[in-house]
PDB file of C-alpha atoms and ligand atoms in Angstrom:
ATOM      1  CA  UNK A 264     -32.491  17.983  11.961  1.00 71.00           C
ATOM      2  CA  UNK A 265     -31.615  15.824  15.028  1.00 89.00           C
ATOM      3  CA  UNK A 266     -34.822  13.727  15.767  1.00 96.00           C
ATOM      4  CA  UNK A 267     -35.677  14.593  19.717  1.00 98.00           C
ATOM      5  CA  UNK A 268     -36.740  11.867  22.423  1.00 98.00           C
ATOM      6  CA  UNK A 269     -38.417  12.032  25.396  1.00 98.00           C
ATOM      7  CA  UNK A 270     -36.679  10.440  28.296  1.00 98.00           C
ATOM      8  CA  UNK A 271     -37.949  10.552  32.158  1.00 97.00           C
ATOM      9  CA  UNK A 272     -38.839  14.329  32.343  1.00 97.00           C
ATOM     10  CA  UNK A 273     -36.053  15.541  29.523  1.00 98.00           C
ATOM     11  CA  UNK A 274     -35.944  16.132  25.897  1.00 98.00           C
ATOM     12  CA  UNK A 275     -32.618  14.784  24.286  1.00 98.00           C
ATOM     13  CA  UNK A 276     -30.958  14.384  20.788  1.00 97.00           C
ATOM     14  CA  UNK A 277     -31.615  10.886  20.030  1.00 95.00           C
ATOM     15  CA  UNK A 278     -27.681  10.640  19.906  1.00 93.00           C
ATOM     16  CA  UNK A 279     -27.307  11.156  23.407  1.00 95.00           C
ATOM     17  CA  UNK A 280     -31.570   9.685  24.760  1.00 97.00           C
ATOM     18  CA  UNK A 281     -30.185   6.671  27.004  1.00 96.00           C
ATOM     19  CA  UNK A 282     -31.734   4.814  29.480  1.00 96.00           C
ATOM     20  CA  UNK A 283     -29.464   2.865  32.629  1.00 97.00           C
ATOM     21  CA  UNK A 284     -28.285  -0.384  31.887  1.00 97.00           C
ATOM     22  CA  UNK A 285     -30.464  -1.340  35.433  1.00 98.00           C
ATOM     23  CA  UNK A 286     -33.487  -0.329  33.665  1.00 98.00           C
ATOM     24  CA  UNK A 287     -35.953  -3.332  34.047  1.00 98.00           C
ATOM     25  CA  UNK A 288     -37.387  -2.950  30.655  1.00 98.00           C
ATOM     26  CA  UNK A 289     -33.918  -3.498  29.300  1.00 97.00           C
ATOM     27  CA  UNK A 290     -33.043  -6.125  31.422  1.00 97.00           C
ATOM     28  CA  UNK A 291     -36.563  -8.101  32.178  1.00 98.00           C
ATOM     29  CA  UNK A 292     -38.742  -7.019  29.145  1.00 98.00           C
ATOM     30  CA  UNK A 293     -40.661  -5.365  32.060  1.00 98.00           C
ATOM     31  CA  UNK A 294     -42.435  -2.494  30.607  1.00 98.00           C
ATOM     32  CA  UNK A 295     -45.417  -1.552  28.362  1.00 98.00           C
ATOM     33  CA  UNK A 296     -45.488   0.624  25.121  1.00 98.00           C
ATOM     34  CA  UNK A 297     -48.257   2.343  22.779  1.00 98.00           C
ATOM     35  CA  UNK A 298     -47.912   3.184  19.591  1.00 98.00           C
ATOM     36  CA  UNK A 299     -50.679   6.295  17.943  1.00 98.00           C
ATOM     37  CA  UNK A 300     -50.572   6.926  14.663  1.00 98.00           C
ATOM     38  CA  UNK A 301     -49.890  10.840  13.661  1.00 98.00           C
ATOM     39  CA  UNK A 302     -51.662  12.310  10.918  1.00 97.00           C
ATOM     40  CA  UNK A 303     -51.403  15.827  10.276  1.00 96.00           C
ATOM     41  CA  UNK A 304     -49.151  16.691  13.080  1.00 97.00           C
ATOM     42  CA  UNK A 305     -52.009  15.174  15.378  1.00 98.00           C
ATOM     43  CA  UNK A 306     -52.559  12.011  17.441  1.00 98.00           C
ATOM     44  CA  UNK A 307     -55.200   9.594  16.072  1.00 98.00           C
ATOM     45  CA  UNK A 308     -56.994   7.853  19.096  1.00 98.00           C
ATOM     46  CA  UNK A 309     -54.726   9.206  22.065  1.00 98.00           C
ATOM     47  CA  UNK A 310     -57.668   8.653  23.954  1.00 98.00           C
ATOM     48  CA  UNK A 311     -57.811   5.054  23.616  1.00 98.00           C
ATOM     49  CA  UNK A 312     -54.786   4.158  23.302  1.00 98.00           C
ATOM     50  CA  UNK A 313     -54.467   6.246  26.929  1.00 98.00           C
ATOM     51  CA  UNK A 314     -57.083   3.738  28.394  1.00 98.00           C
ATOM     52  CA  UNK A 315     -55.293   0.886  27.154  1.00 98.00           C
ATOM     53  CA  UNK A 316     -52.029   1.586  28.530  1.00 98.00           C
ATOM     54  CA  UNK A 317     -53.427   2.600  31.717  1.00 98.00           C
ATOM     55  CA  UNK A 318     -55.168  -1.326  31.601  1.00 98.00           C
ATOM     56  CA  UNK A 319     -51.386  -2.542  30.283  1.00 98.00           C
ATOM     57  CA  UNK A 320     -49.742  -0.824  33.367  1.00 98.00           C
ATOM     58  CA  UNK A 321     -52.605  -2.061  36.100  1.00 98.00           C
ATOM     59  CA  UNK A 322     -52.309  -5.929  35.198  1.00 98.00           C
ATOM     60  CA  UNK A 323     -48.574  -5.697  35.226  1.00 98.00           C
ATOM     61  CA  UNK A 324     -48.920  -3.607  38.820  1.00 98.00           C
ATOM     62  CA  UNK A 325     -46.695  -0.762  37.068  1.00 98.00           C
ATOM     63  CA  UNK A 326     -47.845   2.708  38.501  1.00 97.00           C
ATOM     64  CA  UNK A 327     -48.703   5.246  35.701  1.00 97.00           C
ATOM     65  CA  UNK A 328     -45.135   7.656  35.581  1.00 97.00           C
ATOM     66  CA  UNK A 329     -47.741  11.000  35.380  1.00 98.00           C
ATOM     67  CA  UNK A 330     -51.336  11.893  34.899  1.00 97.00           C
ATOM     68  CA  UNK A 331     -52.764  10.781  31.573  1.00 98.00           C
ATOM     69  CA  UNK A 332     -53.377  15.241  30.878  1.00 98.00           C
ATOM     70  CA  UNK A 333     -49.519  14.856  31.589  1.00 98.00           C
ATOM     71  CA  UNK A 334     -48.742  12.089  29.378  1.00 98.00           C
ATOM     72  CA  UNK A 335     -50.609  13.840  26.487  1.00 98.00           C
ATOM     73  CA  UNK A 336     -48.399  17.227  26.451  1.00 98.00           C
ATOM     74  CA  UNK A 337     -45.487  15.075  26.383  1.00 98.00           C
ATOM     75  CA  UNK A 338     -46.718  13.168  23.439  1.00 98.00           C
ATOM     76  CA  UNK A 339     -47.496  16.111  21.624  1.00 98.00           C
ATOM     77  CA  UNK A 340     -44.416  18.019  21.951  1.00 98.00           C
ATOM     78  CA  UNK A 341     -42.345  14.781  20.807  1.00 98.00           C
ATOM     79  CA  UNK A 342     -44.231  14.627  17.717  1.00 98.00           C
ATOM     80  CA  UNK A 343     -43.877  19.496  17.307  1.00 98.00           C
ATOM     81  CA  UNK A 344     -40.140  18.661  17.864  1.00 98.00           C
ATOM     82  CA  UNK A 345     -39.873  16.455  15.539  1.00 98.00           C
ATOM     83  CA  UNK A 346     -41.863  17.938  13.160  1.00 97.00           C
ATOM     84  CA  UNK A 347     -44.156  14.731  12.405  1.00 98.00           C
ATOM     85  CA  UNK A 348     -46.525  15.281   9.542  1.00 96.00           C
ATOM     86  CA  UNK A 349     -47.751  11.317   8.957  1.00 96.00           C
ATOM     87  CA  UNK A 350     -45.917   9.056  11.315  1.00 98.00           C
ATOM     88  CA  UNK A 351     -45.786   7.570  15.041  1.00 98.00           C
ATOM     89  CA  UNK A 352     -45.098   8.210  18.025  1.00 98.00           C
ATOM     90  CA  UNK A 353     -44.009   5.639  20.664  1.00 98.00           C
ATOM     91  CA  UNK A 354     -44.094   5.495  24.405  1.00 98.00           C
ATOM     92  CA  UNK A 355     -42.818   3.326  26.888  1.00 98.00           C
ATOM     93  CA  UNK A 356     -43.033   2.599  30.330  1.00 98.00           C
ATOM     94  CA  UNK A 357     -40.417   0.501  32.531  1.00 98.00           C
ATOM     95  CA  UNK A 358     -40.760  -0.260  35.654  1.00 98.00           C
ATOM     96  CA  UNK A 359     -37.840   0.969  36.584  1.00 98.00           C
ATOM     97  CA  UNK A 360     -34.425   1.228  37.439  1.00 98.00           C
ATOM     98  CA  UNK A 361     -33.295  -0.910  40.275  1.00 98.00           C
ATOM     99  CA  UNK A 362     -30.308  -3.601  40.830  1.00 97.00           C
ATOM    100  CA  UNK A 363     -31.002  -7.015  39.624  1.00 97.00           C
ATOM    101  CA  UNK A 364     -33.580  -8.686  41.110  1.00 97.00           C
ATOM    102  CA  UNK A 365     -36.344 -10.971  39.040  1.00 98.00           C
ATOM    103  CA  UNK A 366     -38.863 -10.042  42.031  1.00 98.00           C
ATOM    104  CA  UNK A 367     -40.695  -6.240  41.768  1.00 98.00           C
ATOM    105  CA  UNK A 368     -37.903  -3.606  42.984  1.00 98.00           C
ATOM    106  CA  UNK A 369     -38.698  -1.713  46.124  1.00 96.00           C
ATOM    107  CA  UNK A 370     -41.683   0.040  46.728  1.00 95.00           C
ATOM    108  CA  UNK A 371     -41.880   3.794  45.378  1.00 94.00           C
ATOM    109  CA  UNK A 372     -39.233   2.859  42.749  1.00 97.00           C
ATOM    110  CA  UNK A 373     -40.274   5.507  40.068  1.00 97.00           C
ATOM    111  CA  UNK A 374     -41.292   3.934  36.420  1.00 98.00           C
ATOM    112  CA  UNK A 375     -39.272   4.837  33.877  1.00 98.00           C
ATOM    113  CA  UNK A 376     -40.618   6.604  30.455  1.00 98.00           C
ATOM    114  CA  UNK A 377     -39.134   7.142  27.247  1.00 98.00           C
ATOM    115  CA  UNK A 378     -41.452   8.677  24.013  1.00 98.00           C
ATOM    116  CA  UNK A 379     -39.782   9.137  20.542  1.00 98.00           C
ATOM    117  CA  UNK A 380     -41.998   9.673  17.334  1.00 98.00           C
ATOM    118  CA  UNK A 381     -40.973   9.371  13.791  1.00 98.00           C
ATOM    119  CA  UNK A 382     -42.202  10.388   9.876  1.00 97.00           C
ATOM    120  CA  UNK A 383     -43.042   7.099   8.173  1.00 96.00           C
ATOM    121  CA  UNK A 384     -43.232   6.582   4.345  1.00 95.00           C
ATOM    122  CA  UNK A 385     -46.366   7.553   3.248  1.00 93.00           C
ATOM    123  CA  UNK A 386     -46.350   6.995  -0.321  1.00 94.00           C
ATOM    124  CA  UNK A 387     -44.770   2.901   0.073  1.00 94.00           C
ATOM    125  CA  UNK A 388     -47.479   2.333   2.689  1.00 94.00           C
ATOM    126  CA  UNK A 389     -49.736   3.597   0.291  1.00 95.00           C
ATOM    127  CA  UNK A 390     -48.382   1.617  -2.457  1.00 97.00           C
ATOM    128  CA  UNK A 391     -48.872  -1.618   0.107  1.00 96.00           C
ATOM    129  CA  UNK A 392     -52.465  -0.840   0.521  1.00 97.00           C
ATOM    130  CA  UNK A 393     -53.055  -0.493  -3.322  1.00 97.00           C
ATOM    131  CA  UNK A 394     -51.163  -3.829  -4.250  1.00 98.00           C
ATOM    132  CA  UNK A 395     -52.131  -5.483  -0.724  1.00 98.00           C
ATOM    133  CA  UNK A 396     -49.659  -7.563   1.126  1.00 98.00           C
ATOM    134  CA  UNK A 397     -48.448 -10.930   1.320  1.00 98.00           C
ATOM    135  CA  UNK A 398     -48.754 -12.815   4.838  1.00 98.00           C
ATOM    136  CA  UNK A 399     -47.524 -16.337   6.326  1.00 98.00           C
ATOM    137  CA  UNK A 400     -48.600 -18.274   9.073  1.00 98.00           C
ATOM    138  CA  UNK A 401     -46.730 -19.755  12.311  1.00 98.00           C
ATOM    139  CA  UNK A 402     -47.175 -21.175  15.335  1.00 98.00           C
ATOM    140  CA  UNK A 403     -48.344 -18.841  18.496  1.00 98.00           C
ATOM    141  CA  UNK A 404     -45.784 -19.959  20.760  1.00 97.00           C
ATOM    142  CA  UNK A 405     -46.572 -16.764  22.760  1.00 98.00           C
ATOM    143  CA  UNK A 406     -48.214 -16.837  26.358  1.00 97.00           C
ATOM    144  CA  UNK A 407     -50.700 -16.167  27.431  1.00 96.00           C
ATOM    145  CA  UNK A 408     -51.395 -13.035  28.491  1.00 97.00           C
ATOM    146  CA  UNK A 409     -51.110 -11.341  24.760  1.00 98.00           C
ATOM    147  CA  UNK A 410     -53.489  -8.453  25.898  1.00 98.00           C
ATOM    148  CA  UNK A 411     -51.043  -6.819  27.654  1.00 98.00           C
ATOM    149  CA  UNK A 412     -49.106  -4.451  25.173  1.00 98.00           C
ATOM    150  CA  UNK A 413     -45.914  -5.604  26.972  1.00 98.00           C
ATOM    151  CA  UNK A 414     -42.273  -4.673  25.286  1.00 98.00           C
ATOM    152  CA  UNK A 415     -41.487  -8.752  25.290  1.00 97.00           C
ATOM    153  CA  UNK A 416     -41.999  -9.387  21.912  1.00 98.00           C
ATOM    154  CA  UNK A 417     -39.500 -12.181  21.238  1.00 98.00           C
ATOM    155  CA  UNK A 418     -41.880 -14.239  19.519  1.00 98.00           C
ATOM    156  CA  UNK A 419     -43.336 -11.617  16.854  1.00 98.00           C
ATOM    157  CA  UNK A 420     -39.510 -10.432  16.568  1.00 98.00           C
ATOM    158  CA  UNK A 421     -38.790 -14.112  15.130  1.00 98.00           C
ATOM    159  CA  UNK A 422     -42.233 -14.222  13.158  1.00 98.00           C
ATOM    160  CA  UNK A 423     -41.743 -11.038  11.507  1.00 98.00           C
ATOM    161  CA  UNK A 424     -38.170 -11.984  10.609  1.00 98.00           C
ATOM    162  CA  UNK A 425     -39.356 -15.061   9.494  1.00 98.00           C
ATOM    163  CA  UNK A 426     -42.219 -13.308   7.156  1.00 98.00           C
ATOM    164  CA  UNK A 427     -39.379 -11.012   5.651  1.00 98.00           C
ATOM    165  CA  UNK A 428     -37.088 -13.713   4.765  1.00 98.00           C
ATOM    166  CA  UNK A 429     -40.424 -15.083   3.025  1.00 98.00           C
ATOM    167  CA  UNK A 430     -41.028 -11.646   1.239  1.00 97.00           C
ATOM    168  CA  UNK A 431     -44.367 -11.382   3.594  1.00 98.00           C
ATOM    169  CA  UNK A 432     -45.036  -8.589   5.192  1.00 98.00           C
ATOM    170  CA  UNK A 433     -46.495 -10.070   8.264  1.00 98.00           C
ATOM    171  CA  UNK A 434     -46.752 -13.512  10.286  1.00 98.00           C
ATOM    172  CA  UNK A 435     -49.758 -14.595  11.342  1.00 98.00           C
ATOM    173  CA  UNK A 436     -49.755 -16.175  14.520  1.00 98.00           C
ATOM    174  CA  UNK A 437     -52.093 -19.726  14.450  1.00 98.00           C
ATOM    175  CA  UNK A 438     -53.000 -21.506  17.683  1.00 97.00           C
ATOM    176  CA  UNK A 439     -52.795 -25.329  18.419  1.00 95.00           C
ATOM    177  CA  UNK A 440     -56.482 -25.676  16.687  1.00 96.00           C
ATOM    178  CA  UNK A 441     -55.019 -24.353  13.635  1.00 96.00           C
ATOM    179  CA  UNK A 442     -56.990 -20.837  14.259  1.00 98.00           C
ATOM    180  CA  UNK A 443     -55.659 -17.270  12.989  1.00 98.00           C
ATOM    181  CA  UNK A 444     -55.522 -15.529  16.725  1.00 98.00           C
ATOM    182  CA  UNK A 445     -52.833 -12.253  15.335  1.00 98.00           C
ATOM    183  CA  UNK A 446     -50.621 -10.839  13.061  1.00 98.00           C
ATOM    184  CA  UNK A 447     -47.098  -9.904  14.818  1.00 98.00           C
ATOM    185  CA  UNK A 448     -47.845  -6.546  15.192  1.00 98.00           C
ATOM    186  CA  UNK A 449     -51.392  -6.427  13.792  1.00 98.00           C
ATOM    187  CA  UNK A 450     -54.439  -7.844  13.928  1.00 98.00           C
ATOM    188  CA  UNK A 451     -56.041 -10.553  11.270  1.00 98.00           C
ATOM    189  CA  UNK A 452     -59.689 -10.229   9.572  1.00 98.00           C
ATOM    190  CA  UNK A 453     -61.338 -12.338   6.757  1.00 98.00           C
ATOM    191  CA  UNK A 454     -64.082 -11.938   4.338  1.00 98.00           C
ATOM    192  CA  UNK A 455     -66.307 -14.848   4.019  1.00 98.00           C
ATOM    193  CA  UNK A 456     -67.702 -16.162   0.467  1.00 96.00           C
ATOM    194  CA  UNK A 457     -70.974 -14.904   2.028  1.00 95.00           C
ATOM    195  CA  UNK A 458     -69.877 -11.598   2.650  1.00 96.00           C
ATOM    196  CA  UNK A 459     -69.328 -12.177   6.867  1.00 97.00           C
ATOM    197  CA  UNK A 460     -66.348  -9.893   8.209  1.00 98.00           C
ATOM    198  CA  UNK A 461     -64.652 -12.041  10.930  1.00 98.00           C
ATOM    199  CA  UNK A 462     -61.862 -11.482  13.774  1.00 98.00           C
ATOM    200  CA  UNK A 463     -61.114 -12.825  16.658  1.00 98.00           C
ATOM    201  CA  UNK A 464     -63.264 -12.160  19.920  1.00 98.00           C
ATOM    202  CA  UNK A 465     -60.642  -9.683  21.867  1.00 97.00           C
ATOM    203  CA  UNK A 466     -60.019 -11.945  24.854  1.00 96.00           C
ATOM    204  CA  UNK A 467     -56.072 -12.884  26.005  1.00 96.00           C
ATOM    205  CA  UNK A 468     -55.137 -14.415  23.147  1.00 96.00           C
ATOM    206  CA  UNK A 469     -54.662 -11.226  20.811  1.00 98.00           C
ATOM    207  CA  UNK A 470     -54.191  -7.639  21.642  1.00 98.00           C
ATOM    208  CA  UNK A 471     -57.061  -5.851  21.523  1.00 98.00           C
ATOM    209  CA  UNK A 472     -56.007  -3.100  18.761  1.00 98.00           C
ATOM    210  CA  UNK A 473     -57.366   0.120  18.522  1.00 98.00           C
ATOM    211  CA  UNK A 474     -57.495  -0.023  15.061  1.00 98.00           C
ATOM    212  CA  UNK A 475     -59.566  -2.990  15.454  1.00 98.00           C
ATOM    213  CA  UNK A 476     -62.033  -0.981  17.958  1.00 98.00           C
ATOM    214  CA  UNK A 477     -62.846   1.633  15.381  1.00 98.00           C
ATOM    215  CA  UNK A 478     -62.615  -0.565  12.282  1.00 98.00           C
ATOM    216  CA  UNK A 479     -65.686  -2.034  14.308  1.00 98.00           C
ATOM    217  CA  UNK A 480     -67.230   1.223  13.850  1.00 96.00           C
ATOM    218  CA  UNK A 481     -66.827   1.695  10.538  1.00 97.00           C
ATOM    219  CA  UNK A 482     -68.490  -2.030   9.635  1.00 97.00           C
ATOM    220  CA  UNK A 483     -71.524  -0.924  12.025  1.00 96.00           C
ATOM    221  CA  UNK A 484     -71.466   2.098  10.044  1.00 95.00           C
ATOM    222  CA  UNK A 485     -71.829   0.491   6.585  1.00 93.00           C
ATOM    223  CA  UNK A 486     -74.036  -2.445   8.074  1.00 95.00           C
ATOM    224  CA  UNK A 487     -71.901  -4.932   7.182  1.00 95.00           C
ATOM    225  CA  UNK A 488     -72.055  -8.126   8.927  1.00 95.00           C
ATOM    226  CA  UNK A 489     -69.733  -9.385  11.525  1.00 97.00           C
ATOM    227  CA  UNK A 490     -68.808 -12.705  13.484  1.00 98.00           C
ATOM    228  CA  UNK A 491     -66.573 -11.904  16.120  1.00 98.00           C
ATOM    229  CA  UNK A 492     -64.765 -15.564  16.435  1.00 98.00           C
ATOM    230  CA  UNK A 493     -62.038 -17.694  15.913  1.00 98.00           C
ATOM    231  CA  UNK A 494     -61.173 -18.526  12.294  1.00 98.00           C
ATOM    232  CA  UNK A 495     -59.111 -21.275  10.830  1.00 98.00           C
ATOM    233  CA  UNK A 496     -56.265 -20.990   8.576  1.00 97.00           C
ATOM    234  CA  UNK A 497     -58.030 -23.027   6.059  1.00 96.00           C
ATOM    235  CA  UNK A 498     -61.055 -20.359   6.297  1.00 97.00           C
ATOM    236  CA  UNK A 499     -58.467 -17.929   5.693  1.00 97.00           C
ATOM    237  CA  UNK A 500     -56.950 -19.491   2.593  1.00 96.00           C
ATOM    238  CA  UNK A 501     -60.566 -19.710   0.933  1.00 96.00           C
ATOM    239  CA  UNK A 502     -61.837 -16.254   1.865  1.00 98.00           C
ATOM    240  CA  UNK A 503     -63.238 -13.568  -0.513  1.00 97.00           C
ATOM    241  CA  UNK A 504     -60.729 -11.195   1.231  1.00 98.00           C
ATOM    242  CA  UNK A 505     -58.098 -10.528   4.116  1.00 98.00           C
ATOM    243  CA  UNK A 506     -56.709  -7.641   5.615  1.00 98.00           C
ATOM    244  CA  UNK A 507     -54.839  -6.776   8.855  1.00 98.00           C
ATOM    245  CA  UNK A 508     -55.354  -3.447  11.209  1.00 98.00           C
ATOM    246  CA  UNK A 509     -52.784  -1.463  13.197  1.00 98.00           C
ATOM    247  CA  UNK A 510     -51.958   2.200  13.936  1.00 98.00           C
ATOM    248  CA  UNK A 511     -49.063   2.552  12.076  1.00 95.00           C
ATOM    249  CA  UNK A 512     -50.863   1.518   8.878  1.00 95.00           C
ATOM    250  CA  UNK A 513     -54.675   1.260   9.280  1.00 96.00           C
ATOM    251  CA  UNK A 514     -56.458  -1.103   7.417  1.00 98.00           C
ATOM    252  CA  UNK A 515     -54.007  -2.945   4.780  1.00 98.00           C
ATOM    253  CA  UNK A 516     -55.605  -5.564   2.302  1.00 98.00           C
ATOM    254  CA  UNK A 517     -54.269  -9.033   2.538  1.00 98.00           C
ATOM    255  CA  UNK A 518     -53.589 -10.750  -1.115  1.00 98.00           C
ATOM    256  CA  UNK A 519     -51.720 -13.959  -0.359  1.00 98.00           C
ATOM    257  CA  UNK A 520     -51.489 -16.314   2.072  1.00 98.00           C
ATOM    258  CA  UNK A 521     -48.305 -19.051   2.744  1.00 98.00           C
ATOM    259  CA  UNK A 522     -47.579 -18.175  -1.257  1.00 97.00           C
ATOM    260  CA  UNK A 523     -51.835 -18.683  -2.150  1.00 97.00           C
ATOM    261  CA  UNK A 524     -53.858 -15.889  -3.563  1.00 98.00           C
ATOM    262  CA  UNK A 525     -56.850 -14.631  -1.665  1.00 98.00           C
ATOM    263  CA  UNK A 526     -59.749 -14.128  -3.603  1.00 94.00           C
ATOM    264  CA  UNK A 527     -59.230 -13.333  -7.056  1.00 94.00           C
ATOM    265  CA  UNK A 528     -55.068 -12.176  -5.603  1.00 96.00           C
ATOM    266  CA  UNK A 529     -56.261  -8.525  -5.339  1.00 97.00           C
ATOM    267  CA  UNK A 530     -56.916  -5.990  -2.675  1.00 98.00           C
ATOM    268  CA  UNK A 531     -60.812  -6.477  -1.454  1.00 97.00           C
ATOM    269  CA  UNK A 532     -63.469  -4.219  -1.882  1.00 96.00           C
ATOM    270  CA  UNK A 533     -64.585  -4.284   1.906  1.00 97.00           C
ATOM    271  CA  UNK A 534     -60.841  -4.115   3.241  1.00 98.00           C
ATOM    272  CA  UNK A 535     -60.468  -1.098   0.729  1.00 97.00           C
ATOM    273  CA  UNK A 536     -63.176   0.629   1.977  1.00 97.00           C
ATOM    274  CA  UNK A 537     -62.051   0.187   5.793  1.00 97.00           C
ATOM    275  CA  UNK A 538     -58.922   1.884   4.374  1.00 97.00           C
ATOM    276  CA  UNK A 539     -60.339   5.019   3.076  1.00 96.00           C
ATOM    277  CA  UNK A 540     -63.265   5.413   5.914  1.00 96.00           C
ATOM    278  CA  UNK A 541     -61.011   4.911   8.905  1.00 97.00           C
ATOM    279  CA  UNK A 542     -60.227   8.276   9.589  1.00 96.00           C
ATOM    280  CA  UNK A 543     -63.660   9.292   9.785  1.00 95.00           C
ATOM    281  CA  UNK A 544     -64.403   7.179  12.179  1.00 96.00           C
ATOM    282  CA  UNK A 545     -60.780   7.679  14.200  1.00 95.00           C
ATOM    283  CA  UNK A 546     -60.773  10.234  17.169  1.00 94.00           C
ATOM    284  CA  UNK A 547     -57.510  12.964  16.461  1.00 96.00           C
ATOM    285  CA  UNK A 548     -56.235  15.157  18.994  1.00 96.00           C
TER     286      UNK A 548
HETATM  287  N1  PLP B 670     -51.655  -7.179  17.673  1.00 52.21           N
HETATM  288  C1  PLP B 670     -50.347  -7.022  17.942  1.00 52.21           C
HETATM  289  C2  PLP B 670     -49.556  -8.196  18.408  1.00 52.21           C
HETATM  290  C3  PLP B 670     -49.749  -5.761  17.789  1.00 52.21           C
HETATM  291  O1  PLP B 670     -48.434  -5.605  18.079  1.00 52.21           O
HETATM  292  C4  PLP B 670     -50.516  -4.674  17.310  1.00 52.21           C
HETATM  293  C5  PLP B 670     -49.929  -3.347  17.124  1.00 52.21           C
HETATM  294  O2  PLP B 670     -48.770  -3.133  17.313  1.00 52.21           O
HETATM  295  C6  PLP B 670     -51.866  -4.897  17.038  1.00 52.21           C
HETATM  296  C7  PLP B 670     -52.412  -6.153  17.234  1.00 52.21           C
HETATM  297  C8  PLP B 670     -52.731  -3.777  16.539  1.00 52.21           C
HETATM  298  O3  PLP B 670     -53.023  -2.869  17.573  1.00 52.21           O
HETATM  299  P1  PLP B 670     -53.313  -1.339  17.272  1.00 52.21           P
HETATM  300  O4  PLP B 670     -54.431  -1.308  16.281  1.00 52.21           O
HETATM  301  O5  PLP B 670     -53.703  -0.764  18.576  1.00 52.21           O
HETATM  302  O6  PLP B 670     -52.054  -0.754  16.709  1.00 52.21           O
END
């Protein structure tokens, strides 16, 4: 079966889904994306991950393509046409196509849009989560406006490269104080010895994940204690646990850091039990 995308207002075999070579997202990076998780043929948190692009799109002065009501058929039918049990789905939104010109393109210059969605492998991300993951750490030589869920991602395209030539599964991104702010395409918790869940405070220096939001939930939930804060990398390398959140994945324990075991160099108990509570706490649509 040919996989189906979603490309400004058609659906196309992926073969023949292009976008114009003027398209600024192609030429400038200048776009936004999401990225839901699909579980069961449905979305997992459209409506959040809805009010975060719509945020994405406003501080980057890109007009929303169609209603959000809109947005969410065309979701949906990506992931019924291409028959998506446990996956993603993934939308972007350009600003355009327009000749080139660094400065915004003329007014009323439509957005461009472009959804695809995709099975993943359930049964190696679940092996992951039983056997935890191994990360490394590198500079953040990002800027700083890492809120936005923009499509220029040179710098976690060279960290996660960097992690896979290391046999890591993410990079950690550490700031000039030598504190954890993100993982390359997740975000980065710790355990304490005393038994303190930590993360950084969602300000501009990581993305505010949505996987983050509800794994907030889930620790008010169980009444475990949090410190919303910076954390050093040595912090990190003494911790009872680790783990990292993201839609594609959820809640994946963390068991070695720059080659040194966390804990006692197995999945955690409390990152573990993120993992199997999340869905209860997720929204699905
Ligand atoms: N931080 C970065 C840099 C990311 O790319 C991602 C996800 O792709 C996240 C955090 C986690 O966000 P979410 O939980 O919404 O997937």
């Amino acid at each position: 079966m040919s996989r189906i995308a979603y490309v400004n207002g058609r659906y196309l075999p992926l073969a023949v889904a292009s976008v114009n070579v003027e398209d600024r997202g192609y030429q400038f990076s200048d776009g936004v994306y999401e990225v839901c998780e699909v579980k069961g043929g449905r979305l997992i948190d459209e409506r959040r991950h809805m009010e975060r692009l719509q945020r994405s799109l406003s501080e980057l002065r890109i007009a929303m393509p169609m209603s959000v009501a809109a947005l969410g058929v065309v979701l949906h039918e990506v992931v019924r046409r291409n028959r998506v049990r446990w996956g993603i789905v993934y939308l972007q939104i350009s600003r355009g196509v327009a000749h080139r010109d660094h400065a915004f393109p003329p007014p009323g210059t439509a957005p461009s849009m472009v959804v695809t969605a995709r099975n993943l492998d359930l049964p190696r991300v679940e092996t992951l989560a039983a056997d935890g993951v191994a990360v490394i750490s590198v500079p953040d030589n990002r800027w700083q406006r890492v809120d936005i869920k923009s499509v220029s991602l040179l710098p976690n395209v060279l960290a996660k490269q960097a992690a896979r030539e290391q046999g890591a599964r993410e990079a950690w991104f550490v700031d000039r104080e030598g504190r954890v702010t993100e993982g390359a395409s997740s975000n980065a918790w710790i355990v304490t010895r005393d038994g303190k869940v930590v993360t950084r405070q969602a300000d501009q220096s990581i993305l505010n994940g949505i996987t983050r939001a509800v794994v907030l939930d889930v620790l008010a939930a169980h009444g475990l204690s949090l410190e919303e804060r910076p954390f050093t990398l040595d912090e990190a390398h003494v911790a009872r646990e680790a783990f990292i959140t993201s839609a594609s994945q959820s809640v994946l324990p963390v068991v070695r850091i720059d080659g040194r075991p966390i804990g006692n160099g197995a999945p955690g108990l409390i990152a573990t039990a993120l993992r199997r509570d999340f869905h209860r706490h997720a929204e699905t649509s």
